CSV table of C-alpha atoms in Angstrom, one decimal:
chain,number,residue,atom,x,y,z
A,707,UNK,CA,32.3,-2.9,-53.6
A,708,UNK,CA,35.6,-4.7,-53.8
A,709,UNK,CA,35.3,-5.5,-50.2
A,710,UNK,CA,32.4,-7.7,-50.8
A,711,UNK,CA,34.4,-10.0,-52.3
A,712,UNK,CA,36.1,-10.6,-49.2
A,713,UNK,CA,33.0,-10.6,-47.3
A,714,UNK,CA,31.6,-13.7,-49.0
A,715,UNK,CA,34.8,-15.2,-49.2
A,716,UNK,CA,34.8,-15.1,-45.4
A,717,UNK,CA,31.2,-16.1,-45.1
A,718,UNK,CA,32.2,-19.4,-47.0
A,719,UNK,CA,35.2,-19.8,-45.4
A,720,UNK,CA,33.1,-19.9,-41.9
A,721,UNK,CA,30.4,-22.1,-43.5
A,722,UNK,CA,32.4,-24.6,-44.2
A,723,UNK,CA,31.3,-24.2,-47.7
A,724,UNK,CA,33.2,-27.0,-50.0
A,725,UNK,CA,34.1,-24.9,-52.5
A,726,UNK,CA,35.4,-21.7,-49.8
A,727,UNK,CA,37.7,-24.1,-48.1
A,728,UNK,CA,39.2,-26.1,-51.3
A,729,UNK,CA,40.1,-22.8,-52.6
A,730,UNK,CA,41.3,-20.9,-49.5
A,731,UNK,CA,43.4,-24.8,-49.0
A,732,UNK,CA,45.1,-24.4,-52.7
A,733,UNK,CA,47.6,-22.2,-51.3
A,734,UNK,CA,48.1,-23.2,-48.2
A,735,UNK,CA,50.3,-25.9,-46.5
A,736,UNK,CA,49.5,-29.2,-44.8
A,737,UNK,CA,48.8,-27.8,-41.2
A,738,UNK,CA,46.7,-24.7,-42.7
A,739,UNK,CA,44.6,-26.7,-44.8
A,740,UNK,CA,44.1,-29.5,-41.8
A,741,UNK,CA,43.1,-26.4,-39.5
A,742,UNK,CA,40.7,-24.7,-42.3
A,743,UNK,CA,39.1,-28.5,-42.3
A,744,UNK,CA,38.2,-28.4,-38.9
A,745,UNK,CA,35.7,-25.9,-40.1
A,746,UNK,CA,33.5,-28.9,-41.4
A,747,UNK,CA,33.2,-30.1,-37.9
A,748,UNK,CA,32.3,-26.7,-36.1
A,749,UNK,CA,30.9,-24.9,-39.3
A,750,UNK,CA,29.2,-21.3,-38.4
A,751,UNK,CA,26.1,-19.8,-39.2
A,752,UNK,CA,27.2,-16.4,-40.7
A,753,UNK,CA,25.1,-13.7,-41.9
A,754,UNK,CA,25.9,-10.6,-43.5
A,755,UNK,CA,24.6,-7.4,-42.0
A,756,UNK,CA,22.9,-4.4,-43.8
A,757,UNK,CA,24.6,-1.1,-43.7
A,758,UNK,CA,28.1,0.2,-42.7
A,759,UNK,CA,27.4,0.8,-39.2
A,760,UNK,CA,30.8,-1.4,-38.8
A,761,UNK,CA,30.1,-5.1,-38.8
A,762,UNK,CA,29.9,-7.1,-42.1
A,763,UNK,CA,28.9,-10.3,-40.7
A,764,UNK,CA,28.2,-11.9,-37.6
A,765,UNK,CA,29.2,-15.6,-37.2
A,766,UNK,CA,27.1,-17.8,-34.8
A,767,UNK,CA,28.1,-21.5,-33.5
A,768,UNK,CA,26.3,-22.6,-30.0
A,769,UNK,CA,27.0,-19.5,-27.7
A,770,UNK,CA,29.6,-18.1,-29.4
A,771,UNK,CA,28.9,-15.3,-31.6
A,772,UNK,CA,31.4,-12.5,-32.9
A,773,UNK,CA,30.5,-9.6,-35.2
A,774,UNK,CA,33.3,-9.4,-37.5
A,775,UNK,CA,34.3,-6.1,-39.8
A,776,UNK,CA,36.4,-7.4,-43.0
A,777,UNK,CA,38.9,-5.1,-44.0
A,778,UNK,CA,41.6,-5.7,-47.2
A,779,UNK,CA,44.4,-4.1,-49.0
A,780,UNK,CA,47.5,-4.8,-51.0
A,781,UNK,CA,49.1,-2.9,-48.0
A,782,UNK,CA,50.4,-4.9,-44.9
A,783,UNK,CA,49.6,-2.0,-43.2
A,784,UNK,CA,45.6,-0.9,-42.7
A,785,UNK,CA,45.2,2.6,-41.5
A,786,UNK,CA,41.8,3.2,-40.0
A,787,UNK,CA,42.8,7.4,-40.1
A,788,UNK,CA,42.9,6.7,-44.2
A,789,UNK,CA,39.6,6.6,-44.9
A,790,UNK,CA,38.7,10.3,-43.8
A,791,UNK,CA,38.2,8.9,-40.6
A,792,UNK,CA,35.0,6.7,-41.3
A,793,UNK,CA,36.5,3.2,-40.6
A,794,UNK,CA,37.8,5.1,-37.1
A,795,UNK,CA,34.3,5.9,-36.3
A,796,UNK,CA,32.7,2.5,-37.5
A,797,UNK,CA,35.6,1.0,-34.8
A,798,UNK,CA,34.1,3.8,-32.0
A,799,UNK,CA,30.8,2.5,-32.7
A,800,UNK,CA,31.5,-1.3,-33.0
A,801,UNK,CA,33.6,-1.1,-29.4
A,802,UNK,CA,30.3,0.2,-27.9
A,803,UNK,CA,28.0,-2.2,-29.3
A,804,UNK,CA,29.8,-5.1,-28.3
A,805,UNK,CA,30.5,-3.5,-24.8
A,806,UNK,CA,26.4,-2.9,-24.3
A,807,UNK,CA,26.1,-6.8,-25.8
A,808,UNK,CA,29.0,-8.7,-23.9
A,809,UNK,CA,30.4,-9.6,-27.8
A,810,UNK,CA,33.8,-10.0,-28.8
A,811,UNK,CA,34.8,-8.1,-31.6
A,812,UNK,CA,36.4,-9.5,-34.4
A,813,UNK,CA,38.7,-7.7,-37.5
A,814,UNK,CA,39.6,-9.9,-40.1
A,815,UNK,CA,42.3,-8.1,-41.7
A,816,UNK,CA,43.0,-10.0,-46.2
A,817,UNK,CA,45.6,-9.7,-48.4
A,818,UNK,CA,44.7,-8.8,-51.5
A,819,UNK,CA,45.8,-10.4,-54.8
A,820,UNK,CA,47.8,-13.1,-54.0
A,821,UNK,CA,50.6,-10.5,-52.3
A,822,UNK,CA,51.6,-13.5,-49.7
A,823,UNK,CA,51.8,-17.2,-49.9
A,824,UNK,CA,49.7,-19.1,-47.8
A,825,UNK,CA,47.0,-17.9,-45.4
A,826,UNK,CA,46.0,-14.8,-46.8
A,827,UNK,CA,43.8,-13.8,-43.7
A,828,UNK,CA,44.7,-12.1,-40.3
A,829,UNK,CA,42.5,-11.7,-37.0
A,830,UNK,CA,42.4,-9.2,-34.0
A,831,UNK,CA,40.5,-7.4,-31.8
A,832,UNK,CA,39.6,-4.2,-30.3
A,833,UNK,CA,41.8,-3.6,-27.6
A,834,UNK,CA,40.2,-2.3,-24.3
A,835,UNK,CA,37.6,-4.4,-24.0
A,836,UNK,CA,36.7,-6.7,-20.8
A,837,UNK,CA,35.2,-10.2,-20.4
A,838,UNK,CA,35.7,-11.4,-17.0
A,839,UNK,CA,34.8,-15.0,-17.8
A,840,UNK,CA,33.7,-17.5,-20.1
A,841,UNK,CA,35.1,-18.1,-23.5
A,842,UNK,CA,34.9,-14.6,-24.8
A,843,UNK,CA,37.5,-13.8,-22.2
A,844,UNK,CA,39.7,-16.7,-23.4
A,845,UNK,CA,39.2,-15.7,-26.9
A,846,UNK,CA,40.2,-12.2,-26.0
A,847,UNK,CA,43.3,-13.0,-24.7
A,848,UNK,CA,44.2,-15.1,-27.2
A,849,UNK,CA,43.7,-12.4,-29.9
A,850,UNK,CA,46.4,-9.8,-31.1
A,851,UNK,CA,45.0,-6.7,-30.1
A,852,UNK,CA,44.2,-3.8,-33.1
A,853,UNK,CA,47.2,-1.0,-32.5
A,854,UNK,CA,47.3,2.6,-32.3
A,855,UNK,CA,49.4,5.0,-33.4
A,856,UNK,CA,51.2,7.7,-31.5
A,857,UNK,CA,48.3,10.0,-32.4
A,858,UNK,CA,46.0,7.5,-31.1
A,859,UNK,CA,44.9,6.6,-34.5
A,860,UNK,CA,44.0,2.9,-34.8
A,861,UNK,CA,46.3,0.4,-37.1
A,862,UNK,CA,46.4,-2.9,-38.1
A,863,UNK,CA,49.5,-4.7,-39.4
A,864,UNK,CA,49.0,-7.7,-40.7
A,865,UNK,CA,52.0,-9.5,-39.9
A,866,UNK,CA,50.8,-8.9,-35.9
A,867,UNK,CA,47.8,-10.8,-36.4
A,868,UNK,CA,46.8,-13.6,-35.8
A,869,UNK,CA,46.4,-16.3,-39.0
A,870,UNK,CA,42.3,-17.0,-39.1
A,871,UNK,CA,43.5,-20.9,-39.8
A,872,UNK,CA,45.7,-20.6,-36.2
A,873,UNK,CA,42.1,-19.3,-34.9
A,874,UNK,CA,40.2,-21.7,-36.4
A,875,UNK,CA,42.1,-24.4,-35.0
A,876,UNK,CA,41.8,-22.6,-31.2
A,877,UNK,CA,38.2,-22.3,-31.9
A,878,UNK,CA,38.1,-26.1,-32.4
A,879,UNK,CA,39.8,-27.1,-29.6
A,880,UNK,CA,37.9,-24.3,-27.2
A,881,UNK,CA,34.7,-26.0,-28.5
A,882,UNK,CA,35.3,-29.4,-28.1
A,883,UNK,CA,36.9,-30.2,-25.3
């Protein structure tokens, strides 16, 4: 249940929720609190979803929409094989739902307990996926892809990612212009 934590911190942060963005702001610098502010102009409409069928939330803003799994640890280092291979399956099956539904997938990798200064959030993406226009394929390319090992297993390493204020602040200008 510790990863609800995150979940809602997310949700907030996506919102544009007061509160979400002073808090997430407190240890951040200048530019990563301006970007995290740009939320209040382009603020999401997230919901959480039911289950573990491998998306906790999907955020919607106009026609862009991404379902987005949270994952966290103290680790820089997320192993998808570690968890007796159910967060490698909930990946299989969150690829092919976004395949079938044209959606860009979205992992939102968080540092737990204060173990960085600064943004404490990472983004990324399934690799493999195609979008042959539109802003999903922009996005896409835009977004560090999740890794794999040399047994194929997936990995995500935080310091690869990209920072979810960075994203914020591309999702601003892809939006407004």
């Amino acid at each position: 249940m510790q990863g609800n934590i995150y979940e809602r911190e997310l949700k907030s942060i996506l919102q544009a929720e007061e509160k979400a963005l002073e808090k997430i702001s407190k240890r951040c610098g200048y530019e990563t609190r301006a970007n995290y502010l740009l939320l209040k102009k382009i603020p999401f409409l997230v919901l959480r979803a039911a289950g573990s069928f491998g998306i906790d939330l999907i955020a919607v803003r106009g026609e862009i929409a991404f379902p987005i799994e949270v994952k966290s640890s103290v680790h820089t280092t997320y192993l998808f094989s570690s968890t007796a291979g159910r967060a490698a399956f909930q990946a299989e099956k969150m690829e092919q739902m976004c395949r079938n539904s044209n959606l860009l997938p979205l992992y939102a990798f968080r540092l737990k307990d204060g173990s960085i200064d600064g943004d404490p959030w990472m983004v990324f993406t399934i690799d493999g996926m195609e979008f042959n226009e539109g802003r999903n394929r922009i996005l896409y390319q835009k977004l560090p892809k999740i890794e794999r090992t040399s047994a194929g297993n997936r990995v995500m390493h935080w310091e690869n990612g990209l920072l979810l204020n960075k994203f914020v602040e591309y999702l601003f200008f892809l939006l407004t212009r």
